[in-house]
Short mmCIF file of C-alpha atoms in Angstrom, two decimals:
data_model
loop_
_atom_site.label_atom_id
_atom_site.label_comp_id
_atom_site.label_asym_id
_atom_site.label_seq_id
_atom_site.Cartn_x
_atom_site.Cartn_y
_atom_site.Cartn_z
CA MET A 1 21.54 7.84 -8.03
CA THR A 2 22.24 6.42 -11.47
CA ILE A 3 19.84 4.09 -13.25
CA LEU A 4 22.34 1.27 -12.82
CA THR A 5 22.40 1.75 -9.05
CA MET A 6 18.61 1.71 -9.04
CA ILE A 7 18.53 -1.52 -11.02
CA ALA A 8 21.10 -3.07 -8.69
CA LYS A 9 19.15 -2.06 -5.57
CA MET A 10 15.86 -3.30 -6.98
CA SER A 11 17.41 -6.60 -8.02
CA GLU A 12 18.12 -7.24 -4.36
CA GLY A 13 14.37 -7.44 -3.83
CA LEU A 14 13.86 -9.64 -6.87
CA GLY A 15 14.80 -12.74 -4.86
CA ARG A 16 11.94 -12.03 -2.47
CA THR A 17 9.57 -11.46 -5.38
CA CYS A 18 10.61 -14.83 -6.80
CA ALA A 19 10.18 -16.45 -3.38
CA ILE A 20 6.53 -15.35 -3.28
CA PHE A 21 6.01 -16.50 -6.85
CA PHE A 22 7.51 -20.00 -6.60
CA LEU A 23 6.32 -20.82 -3.09
CA THR A 24 2.78 -19.70 -3.90
CA LEU A 25 2.71 -21.97 -6.96
CA LEU A 26 4.28 -24.82 -4.98
CA PHE A 27 1.48 -24.74 -2.39
CA SER A 28 -1.51 -23.44 -4.32
CA LEU A 29 -1.36 -25.76 -7.35
CA PRO A 30 -1.80 -28.97 -5.28
CA LEU A 31 -4.06 -27.25 -2.73
CA GLY A 32 -6.25 -26.10 -5.60
CA MET A 33 -6.65 -29.71 -6.75
CA LEU A 34 -7.69 -30.77 -3.26
CA VAL A 35 -10.21 -27.91 -3.09
CA ALA A 36 -11.56 -28.81 -6.54
CA LEU A 37 -12.08 -32.46 -5.53
CA LEU A 38 -13.78 -31.42 -2.27
CA ARG A 39 -15.94 -28.97 -4.20
CA MET A 40 -17.11 -31.83 -6.45
CA SER A 41 -17.67 -34.16 -3.51
CA LYS A 42 -21.02 -35.96 -3.37
CA ASN A 43 -21.16 -35.11 0.33
CA ARG A 44 -23.36 -31.97 0.46
CA ALA A 45 -21.73 -30.58 3.63
CA VAL A 46 -18.22 -30.89 2.22
CA SER A 47 -19.07 -29.31 -1.11
CA THR A 48 -21.00 -26.46 0.55
CA VAL A 49 -18.14 -25.61 2.90
CA THR A 50 -15.72 -25.63 -0.03
CA LYS A 51 -18.09 -23.46 -2.03
CA VAL A 52 -18.11 -20.88 0.77
CA TYR A 53 -14.31 -21.02 0.99
CA ILE A 54 -13.99 -20.33 -2.72
CA SER A 55 -16.52 -17.53 -2.75
CA VAL A 56 -14.92 -15.76 0.24
CA LEU A 57 -11.38 -16.07 -1.11
CA ARG A 58 -12.39 -14.95 -4.57
CA GLY A 59 -14.84 -12.35 -3.34
CA THR A 60 -12.51 -10.34 -1.12
CA PRO A 61 -9.38 -8.45 -2.11
CA LEU A 62 -6.06 -10.23 -1.76
CA MET A 63 -4.75 -7.17 0.05
CA LEU A 64 -7.39 -7.61 2.74
CA GLN A 65 -6.54 -11.29 3.07
CA LEU A 66 -2.87 -10.39 3.52
CA LEU A 67 -3.75 -7.98 6.31
CA ALA A 68 -6.11 -10.49 7.91
CA VAL A 69 -3.59 -13.32 7.91
CA THR A 70 -0.76 -11.10 9.19
CA TYR A 71 -2.47 -8.86 11.72
CA GLY A 72 -5.73 -10.73 12.38
CA PRO A 73 -4.25 -12.99 15.10
CA PHE A 74 -2.93 -9.93 16.93
CA TYR A 75 -6.13 -7.91 16.86
CA LEU A 76 -8.46 -10.82 17.47
CA PHE A 77 -6.54 -12.96 19.95
CA GLY A 78 -3.70 -10.75 21.13
CA LEU A 79 -1.15 -13.08 19.55
CA GLY A 80 2.10 -11.82 18.09
CA VAL A 81 2.84 -10.78 14.53
CA ALA A 82 5.31 -12.86 12.54
CA ARG A 83 8.72 -11.22 12.30
CA GLU A 84 9.48 -13.01 9.06
CA LYS A 85 6.67 -11.84 6.82
CA LEU A 86 7.26 -14.49 4.17
CA VAL A 87 5.18 -16.97 6.18
CA PRO A 88 1.90 -15.00 6.39
CA VAL A 89 2.45 -13.74 2.83
CA ILE A 90 2.70 -17.28 1.45
CA ILE A 91 -0.28 -18.47 3.51
CA ALA A 92 -2.47 -15.65 2.17
CA PHE A 93 -1.27 -16.03 -1.42
CA ALA A 94 -1.57 -19.82 -1.43
CA LEU A 95 -5.09 -19.79 0.03
CA ASN A 96 -6.17 -17.14 -2.45
CA TYR A 97 -4.67 -18.71 -5.54
CA ALA A 98 -5.86 -22.20 -4.56
CA ALA A 99 -9.44 -20.90 -4.78
CA TYR A 100 -8.89 -19.73 -8.35
CA PHE A 101 -6.98 -22.84 -9.39
CA ALA A 102 -9.71 -25.04 -7.88
CA GLU A 103 -12.33 -23.55 -10.15
CA ILE A 104 -10.08 -23.91 -13.18
CA TYR A 105 -9.45 -27.57 -12.33
CA ARG A 106 -13.16 -28.18 -11.76
CA GLY A 107 -13.99 -26.65 -15.11
CA GLY A 108 -11.42 -28.92 -16.74
CA ILE A 109 -12.51 -32.08 -14.96
CA GLU A 110 -16.21 -31.51 -15.63
CA SER A 111 -15.52 -30.93 -19.30
CA ILE A 112 -14.50 -34.58 -19.74
CA GLY A 113 -17.39 -36.66 -21.02
CA ARG A 114 -19.16 -39.19 -18.79
CA GLY A 115 -18.57 -41.88 -21.43
CA GLN A 116 -14.85 -41.97 -20.73
CA TYR A 117 -15.42 -43.00 -17.12
CA GLU A 118 -17.81 -45.71 -18.25
CA ALA A 119 -15.40 -46.96 -20.89
CA ALA A 120 -12.59 -47.08 -18.32
CA GLU A 121 -14.79 -49.04 -15.95
CA VAL A 122 -15.59 -51.56 -18.68
CA LEU A 123 -11.88 -51.92 -19.37
CA GLY A 124 -11.29 -52.73 -15.72
CA TYR A 125 -9.65 -49.48 -14.56
CA SER A 126 -10.12 -48.63 -10.91
CA ARG A 127 -11.49 -45.13 -10.11
CA TYR A 128 -8.03 -43.88 -9.16
CA GLN A 129 -6.37 -45.31 -12.25
CA CYS A 130 -9.08 -43.85 -14.42
CA PHE A 131 -8.68 -40.38 -12.90
CA LEU A 132 -4.86 -40.34 -12.89
CA ARG A 133 -4.19 -42.03 -16.23
CA ILE A 134 -7.12 -41.04 -18.40
CA ILE A 135 -8.89 -37.96 -17.05
CA LEU A 136 -6.05 -35.90 -15.53
CA PRO A 137 -3.76 -35.80 -18.60
CA GLN A 138 -6.62 -34.45 -20.68
CA VAL A 139 -7.57 -31.95 -17.99
CA VAL A 140 -4.02 -30.59 -17.75
CA LYS A 141 -3.96 -30.05 -21.48
CA ARG A 142 -7.28 -28.25 -21.51
CA ILE A 143 -6.70 -25.94 -18.55
CA LEU A 144 -3.17 -24.87 -19.35
CA PRO A 145 -4.12 -21.53 -20.98
CA SER A 146 -6.31 -20.59 -17.98
CA VAL A 147 -3.56 -21.59 -15.56
CA THR A 148 -1.08 -19.45 -17.49
CA ASN A 149 -3.46 -16.52 -17.02
CA GLU A 150 -3.39 -16.94 -13.26
CA VAL A 151 0.36 -17.44 -13.13
CA VAL A 152 0.91 -14.24 -15.07
CA THR A 153 -1.39 -12.41 -12.67
CA LEU A 154 0.52 -13.85 -9.75
CA VAL A 155 3.75 -12.26 -10.98
CA LYS A 156 2.13 -8.85 -10.81
CA ASP A 157 0.29 -9.55 -7.55
CA THR A 158 3.56 -10.15 -5.71
CA SER A 159 3.85 -6.36 -5.35
CA MET A 160 0.90 -6.49 -2.93
CA ALA A 161 3.09 -8.09 -0.27
CA PHE A 162 4.17 -4.54 0.50
CA THR A 163 0.94 -4.10 2.46
CA VAL A 164 2.41 -6.21 5.24
CA ALA A 165 5.91 -4.75 5.01
CA TYR A 166 7.51 -7.55 3.01
CA GLN A 167 10.39 -5.87 1.21
CA GLU A 168 10.06 -7.23 -2.31
CA MET A 169 11.25 -5.58 -5.49
CA PHE A 170 8.42 -3.09 -5.95
CA THR A 171 8.73 -1.90 -2.34
CA ILE A 172 12.37 -1.10 -2.90
CA GLY A 173 11.40 0.67 -6.11
CA LYS A 174 8.97 2.83 -4.17
CA GLN A 175 11.64 3.62 -1.58
CA ILE A 176 13.98 4.83 -4.30
CA ALA A 177 11.23 6.76 -6.09
CA ASN A 178 10.56 8.61 -2.86
CA SER A 179 14.04 9.43 -1.79
CA GLN A 180 15.08 10.44 -5.32
CA THR A 181 11.84 12.16 -6.35
CA SER A 182 12.05 10.12 -9.54
CA PHE A 183 9.67 8.10 -11.68
CA MET A 184 12.45 5.92 -13.06
CA PRO A 185 12.11 3.07 -10.51
CA PHE A 186 8.54 2.45 -11.69
CA VAL A 187 9.72 2.17 -15.26
CA ILE A 188 12.38 -0.30 -14.14
CA ALA A 189 9.77 -2.25 -12.15
CA GLY A 190 7.57 -2.38 -15.24
CA VAL A 191 10.42 -3.80 -17.30
CA PHE A 192 11.21 -6.35 -14.57
CA TYR A 193 7.62 -7.59 -14.45
CA PHE A 194 7.37 -7.69 -18.20
CA LEU A 195 10.55 -9.76 -18.57
CA PHE A 196 9.46 -12.08 -15.76
CA ASN A 197 6.14 -12.66 -17.48
CA ALA A 198 7.79 -13.11 -20.86
CA ALA A 199 9.75 -15.97 -19.27
CA VAL A 200 6.57 -17.38 -17.73
CA ALA A 201 4.78 -17.21 -21.07
CA PHE A 202 7.72 -18.91 -22.76
CA VAL A 203 7.80 -21.80 -20.28
CA MET A 204 4.04 -22.27 -20.37
CA GLY A 205 4.11 -22.09 -24.17
CA ALA A 206 6.71 -24.84 -24.24
CA PHE A 207 4.48 -26.96 -21.99
CA GLU A 208 1.51 -26.46 -24.25
CA LYS A 209 3.56 -27.44 -27.24
CA ARG A 210 4.71 -30.66 -25.60
CA LEU A 211 1.14 -31.51 -24.74
CA SER A 212 -0.28 -30.88 -28.20
CA TYR A 213 0.35 -34.51 -29.15
CA TYR A 214 -2.58 -34.75 -31.52
CA ARG A 215 -1.13 -32.33 -34.01
CA MET B 1 -46.33 27.32 -20.87
CA MET B 2 -44.54 24.02 -20.64
CA LYS B 3 -41.96 25.15 -23.13
CA LYS B 4 -41.41 28.42 -21.33
CA SER B 5 -40.76 26.81 -17.96
CA LEU B 6 -38.45 24.33 -19.60
CA ALA B 7 -36.49 27.15 -21.17
CA LEU B 8 -36.38 28.89 -17.82
CA LEU B 9 -35.14 25.74 -16.14
CA LEU B 10 -32.47 25.36 -18.77
CA ALA B 11 -31.36 28.94 -18.37
CA LEU B 12 -31.28 28.56 -14.61
CA SER B 13 -29.21 25.45 -14.74
CA LEU B 14 -26.82 27.15 -17.13
CA VAL B 15 -26.38 30.05 -14.72
CA LEU B 16 -25.89 27.59 -11.90
CA ALA B 17 -23.30 25.64 -13.81
CA ALA B 18 -21.49 28.83 -14.73
CA SER B 19 -21.42 30.06 -11.14
CA LEU B 20 -20.15 26.69 -9.99
CA ALA B 21 -17.35 26.90 -12.47
CA LEU B 22 -16.55 30.42 -11.31
CA ALA B 23 -16.29 29.57 -7.63
CA ASP B 24 -12.70 28.43 -7.19
CA THR B 25 -12.10 25.02 -5.80
CA PHE B 26 -8.94 24.45 -3.85
CA LYS B 27 -7.97 20.82 -3.86
CA MET B 28 -5.91 19.91 -0.83
CA GLY B 29 -3.88 16.71 -1.10
CA ILE B 30 -3.53 14.92 2.23
CA ASP B 31 -2.28 11.71 3.73
CA ALA B 32 -5.52 10.66 5.40
CA GLU B 33 -3.68 8.48 7.90
CA TYR B 34 -1.49 11.12 9.45
CA PRO B 35 -2.86 12.26 12.79
CA PRO B 36 -2.82 14.88 14.24
CA PHE B 37 -2.23 16.74 10.98
CA SER B 38 -4.75 15.07 8.68
CA TYR B 39 -6.95 12.08 9.43
CA LEU B 40 -10.52 10.85 9.59
CA ASP B 41 -11.98 11.84 12.93
CA ASP B 42 -14.53 9.87 14.98
CA ASN B 43 -17.37 11.30 12.90
CA GLY B 44 -15.81 10.18 9.66
CA GLU B 45 -14.85 13.73 8.65
CA TYR B 46 -11.37 14.83 7.70
CA ALA B 47 -9.81 16.71 10.56
CA GLY B 48 -6.44 17.71 11.88
CA PHE B 49 -4.23 20.75 12.29
CA ASP B 50 -3.41 21.04 8.60
CA VAL B 51 -6.97 20.38 7.47
CA GLU B 52 -8.39 23.11 9.72
CA MET B 53 -5.68 25.59 8.74
CA CYS B 54 -6.47 24.95 5.11
CA LYS B 55 -10.21 25.30 5.72
CA ALA B 56 -9.63 28.70 7.29
CA VAL B 57 -7.43 29.85 4.41
CA CYS B 58 -10.03 28.73 1.88
CA GLU B 59 -12.79 30.57 3.72
CA MET B 60 -10.68 33.71 3.68
CA ASN B 61 -10.20 33.49 -0.08
CA GLY B 62 -13.72 32.34 -0.88
CA TRP B 63 -12.54 29.00 -2.24
CA ASP B 64 -14.44 25.76 -2.02
CA LEU B 65 -12.25 23.26 -0.28
CA GLU B 66 -12.00 19.78 -1.69
CA ILE B 67 -9.94 17.34 0.32
CA VAL B 68 -8.18 14.74 -1.77
CA PRO B 69 -6.66 11.84 0.14
CA VAL B 70 -3.56 10.78 -1.77
CA ASN B 71 -1.29 7.80 -1.88
CA TRP B 72 1.68 9.24 -0.03
CA ASP B 73 4.19 7.37 -2.21
CA PHE B 74 2.78 9.02 -5.29
CA LYS B 75 1.85 12.41 -3.86
CA LEU B 76 4.07 14.36 -6.25
CA ASN B 77 2.84 12.40 -9.28
CA SER B 78 -0.79 13.08 -8.43
CA LEU B 79 0.10 16.71 -7.77
CA ASP B 80 1.65 16.95 -11.22
CA SER B 81 -1.36 15.36 -12.84
CA GLY B 82 -3.68 17.94 -11.27
CA GLU B 83 -5.61 15.63 -8.97
CA HIS B 84 -4.93 18.15 -6.25
CA ASP B 85 -3.44 21.65 -6.10
CA CYS B 86 -1.08 21.15 -3.21
CA VAL B 87 0.33 18.63 -0.78
CA TRP B 88 -0.43 19.91 2.70
CA SER B 89 -0.23 17.17 5.25
CA GLY B 90 2.68 17.32 7.64
CA MET B 91 4.96 17.22 4.65
CA THR B 92 8.65 17.74 5.22
CA ILE B 93 10.35 20.18 2.88
CA LEU B 94 13.07 18.29 1.03
CA ASP B 95 15.82 19.77 -1.09
CA SER B 96 15.06 17.20 -3.76
CA MET B 97 11.60 18.70 -4.17
CA LYS B 98 13.02 22.16 -4.73
CA GLU B 99 15.53 20.75 -7.18
CA ALA B 100 12.69 19.06 -9.06
CA GLY B 101 11.08 22.49 -9.51
CA TYR B 102 8.18 22.31 -7.05
CA VAL B 103 7.07 25.51 -5.36
CA LEU B 104 7.33 25.23 -1.60
CA SER B 105 5.74 27.46 1.00
CA PHE B 106 7.58 28.82 3.99
CA PRO B 107 7.90 26.31 6.83
CA TYR B 108 5.04 26.39 9.32
CA TYR B 109 6.12 23.72 11.76
CA ASP B 110 9.43 22.48 13.19
CA ASN B 111 9.54 18.75 13.38
CA THR B 112 11.98 16.29 14.83
CA GLN B 113 12.49 12.65 13.97
CA VAL B 114 12.53 10.43 17.02
CA VAL B 115 12.70 6.76 17.90
CA LEU B 116 9.54 5.18 19.26
CA THR B 117 9.98 1.89 21.07
CA LYS B 118 8.23 -0.31 23.61
CA GLU B 119 8.98 -0.69 27.30
CA GLY B 120 11.05 -3.76 27.96
CA ASN B 121 12.69 -3.81 24.54
CA GLY B 122 15.97 -2.79 26.17
CA ILE B 123 16.39 0.27 24.00
CA ALA B 124 17.43 3.41 25.85
CA THR B 125 19.58 5.15 23.25
CA THR B 126 19.99 4.92 19.50
CA ALA B 127 23.14 2.86 20.09
CA ASP B 128 20.89 0.10 21.46
CA LEU B 129 19.22 -0.18 18.06
CA ALA B 130 22.15 -2.24 16.76
CA GLY B 131 20.88 -5.58 15.52
CA LYS B 132 17.26 -4.60 16.20
CA ARG B 133 14.39 -4.60 13.81
CA VAL B 134 13.50 -0.99 13.07
CA ALA B 135 10.55 0.17 10.97
CA VAL B 136 9.76 3.39 9.16
CA GLN B 137 6.87 4.51 6.98
CA LEU B 138 7.73 4.44 3.32
CA GLY B 139 7.91 7.88 1.76
CA THR B 140 8.32 9.78 5.00
CA SER B 141 11.23 12.00 5.82
CA GLY B 142 12.24 9.39 8.38
CA GLN B 143 12.96 6.97 5.54
CA GLU B 144 14.89 9.69 3.70
CA LEU B 145 16.83 10.47 6.87
CA LEU B 146 17.85 6.84 7.39
CA GLU B 147 19.03 6.57 3.82
CA ASN B 148 21.11 9.72 3.91
CA ASP B 149 22.12 11.61 7.06
CA GLN B 150 21.59 8.66 9.39
CA SER B 151 22.71 5.90 7.04
CA ALA B 152 25.47 4.89 9.47
CA LEU B 153 22.84 4.31 12.13
CA SER B 154 20.50 2.37 9.86
CA ALA B 155 23.38 0.12 8.80
CA THR B 156 23.48 -1.18 12.38
CA PHE B 157 19.83 -2.33 12.23
CA GLU B 158 18.86 -5.94 11.69
CA GLY B 159 19.37 -6.64 8.00
CA GLY B 160 21.37 -3.46 7.60
CA ALA B 161 18.35 -1.29 6.88
CA ALA B 162 14.99 -0.27 8.25
CA VAL B 163 11.86 -2.17 7.24
CA THR B 164 9.53 0.10 5.28
CA MET B 165 5.83 -0.09 6.03
CA GLU B 166 2.78 1.31 4.37
CA ASN B 167 1.66 3.59 7.18
CA PHE B 168 2.44 4.50 10.75
CA ASN B 169 -0.58 2.62 11.99
CA ILE B 170 0.97 -0.65 10.85
CA CYS B 171 4.30 0.44 12.37
CA GLY B 172 2.48 1.00 15.68
CA THR B 173 0.67 -2.33 15.45
CA GLU B 174 3.88 -4.24 14.81
CA LEU B 175 5.65 -2.38 17.60
CA ALA B 176 2.85 -3.21 20.02
CA ALA B 177 2.78 -6.83 18.83
CA GLY B 178 6.53 -7.11 19.21
CA SER B 179 7.41 -7.94 15.62
CA VAL B 180 9.47 -4.78 15.31
CA ASP B 181 11.58 -3.31 18.09
CA ALA B 182 11.48 0.38 17.23
CA VAL B 183 10.06 2.87 14.74
CA VAL B 184 11.70 6.00 13.36
CA ILE B 185 8.90 8.51 13.26
CA ASP B 186 7.85 12.16 13.42
CA LEU B 187 7.49 13.31 17.02
CA PRO B 188 3.81 14.37 16.90
CA VAL B 189 2.81 11.11 15.22
CA ALA B 190 4.77 9.16 17.84
CA GLN B 191 2.81 11.00 20.53
CA THR B 192 -0.47 10.09 18.83
CA LEU B 193 0.54 6.41 18.65
CA GLN B 194 1.40 6.50 22.35
CA LYS B 195 -2.22 7.34 23.07
CA LYS B 196 -3.39 4.43 20.95
CA PHE B 197 -1.08 1.64 22.08
CA SER B 198 0.04 1.33 25.68
CA GLY B 199 3.62 0.92 26.80
CA LEU B 200 5.28 2.87 23.98
CA VAL B 201 8.15 5.19 24.84
CA ILE B 202 9.92 7.91 22.86
CA LEU B 203 13.69 8.08 23.13
CA ASP B 204 15.02 11.42 24.26
CA GLU B 205 17.20 11.81 21.18
CA ASN B 206 16.68 13.93 18.13
CA LEU B 207 17.60 12.05 14.95
CA GLY B 208 17.08 15.01 12.71
CA SER B 209 15.35 18.38 12.56
CA GLU B 210 13.20 19.31 9.65
CA GLN B 211 10.36 21.59 8.72
CA TYR B 212 6.89 21.07 7.39
CA GLY B 213 5.71 23.08 4.42
CA ILE B 214 3.18 23.03 1.62
CA CYS B 215 4.12 21.84 -1.85
CA PHE B 216 2.64 23.31 -5.03
CA ARG B 217 3.17 22.54 -8.70
CA SER B 218 5.97 24.40 -10.42
CA GLY B 219 4.68 27.72 -11.70
CA ASP B 220 2.08 28.07 -8.97
CA ASP B 221 4.04 30.78 -7.15
CA ALA B 222 1.02 33.10 -7.04
CA LEU B 223 -1.17 30.46 -5.44
CA CYS B 224 1.55 29.68 -2.94
CA ALA B 225 1.89 33.38 -2.04
CA GLN B 226 -1.87 33.66 -1.58
CA VAL B 227 -1.94 30.67 0.76
CA GLU B 228 1.06 31.98 2.68
CA GLU B 229 -0.67 35.34 3.08
CA GLY B 230 -3.72 33.56 4.47
CA ILE B 231 -1.60 31.58 6.90
CA MET B 232 0.09 34.72 8.17
CA LYS B 233 -3.34 36.19 8.90
CA LEU B 234 -4.20 33.07 10.90
CA VAL B 235 -0.96 33.49 12.82
CA GLU B 236 -1.85 37.11 13.64
CA ASP B 237 -5.41 36.40 14.76
CA GLY B 238 -4.31 33.52 16.98
CA THR B 239 -6.01 30.71 15.03
CA TYR B 240 -2.63 29.09 14.35
CA LEU B 241 -1.84 28.81 18.05
CA SER B 242 -5.33 27.78 19.15
CA LEU B 243 -5.54 25.06 16.50
CA ALA B 244 -2.14 23.75 17.57
CA GLU B 245 -3.38 23.56 21.15
CA LYS B 246 -6.57 21.85 20.01
CA TYR B 247 -4.52 19.11 18.34
CA GLY B 248 -2.00 18.78 21.14
CA LEU B 249 0.98 20.28 19.31
CA ASP B 250 3.76 21.85 21.34
CA PRO B 251 3.71 25.69 20.85
CA ASN B 252 7.52 25.66 20.83
CA VAL B 253 7.55 24.02 17.43
CA LEU B 254 5.28 26.56 15.77
CA CYS B 255 7.97 28.31 13.82
CA LEU B 256 5.70 31.06 12.52
CA LEU B 257 5.07 32.48 15.97
CA PRO B 258 7.26 35.44 16.89
CA LYS B 259 10.03 34.01 19.03
CA ALA B 260 9.63 34.83 22.71
CA GLU B 261 12.69 36.28 24.36
#
């Protein structure tokens, strides 16, 4: 098998890798905000439950969560296993990443001084208006580097979907490595991930630049 | 007095360290999820046909056996890097390994690749696999078979290829749960899965014959010969056959036994 054939074969799985990446972001970014708000809730029960959610999702390996979401229903309740693995994969990834994003959001929101809320109130802003128009834009700006960190990690974590037999790019690479007794597919995978992340870093960098309006 | 005993202790520990270094350790690389050849038994110890054969060979040669569970996808990489001295775990001898320069022992077991399916899936022959979802463990000879000799068959599967899974346990789970329709698998492993999940059937068709052997690093011909010699002794004294019976392997596939007329 030539290197070009390997690249072509592995590219077939790249679409599935991208599917995990974009769908996870699509669900976990908003879900993370919801979790962050619940975590900061004044209701003790709500914030405690959310705290437990975050500590379980952050405290156990993603690989285990993938297995639990995919095969848990079968072993626990005798239910079936999804034929299309994208569904359990996205559920596990979104739940996991939402926990991380929630804590990043919370850090950002709590870093905004109390005085701004008071000032907004004096100026007649409602709580919603204050949060959406004054607090949130500042939060986004502050947390962007931390979010980029997580997004970059997500690119590399997509390879874990192999645990539940989702045939993404790295899985195909491993198949080729085995049948060809070659290390080349791993090199190719490394280059793929690096280029993917270079693109992510570029986009996030552009965002940061747009948001640096005080310079 | 204190000083003297300290010196003595030091000397003793030196001797101990030296003798430890002298005693040869044989590091056996296994797939720890490959019953009945190599797996964790109910007591949490590594067991299996291959593990016990290797134990016996090590005893014979006075080696300390260290069992190294490996990531099956990377077994040859970890062999190269010296994490273990051999791969001995129901491993099929492939031409590509020989071409890559690895030293391979003689075959010690004849294996066949079969199709494992579930009752009621409507699969009676391999022709019925058309349009079905078929799984295989990544890095096994079954995967290799479907990509090469049986590529025409695998092209008929749903999606035009088999789904690769991390281990046969997951293949069995998905088969039992109904999310895959069949698994291409080594016969003895299929038989083990049948004991674990009910309602699984093995098709009476041989997809491919192959042989298990032991893989050593290139240049380790002497080590390979020593292990082979040990195995032949186990064949002569009957250990080979009795271990096979212990692990439920069919004596007809023990290719080292003298062929009965």
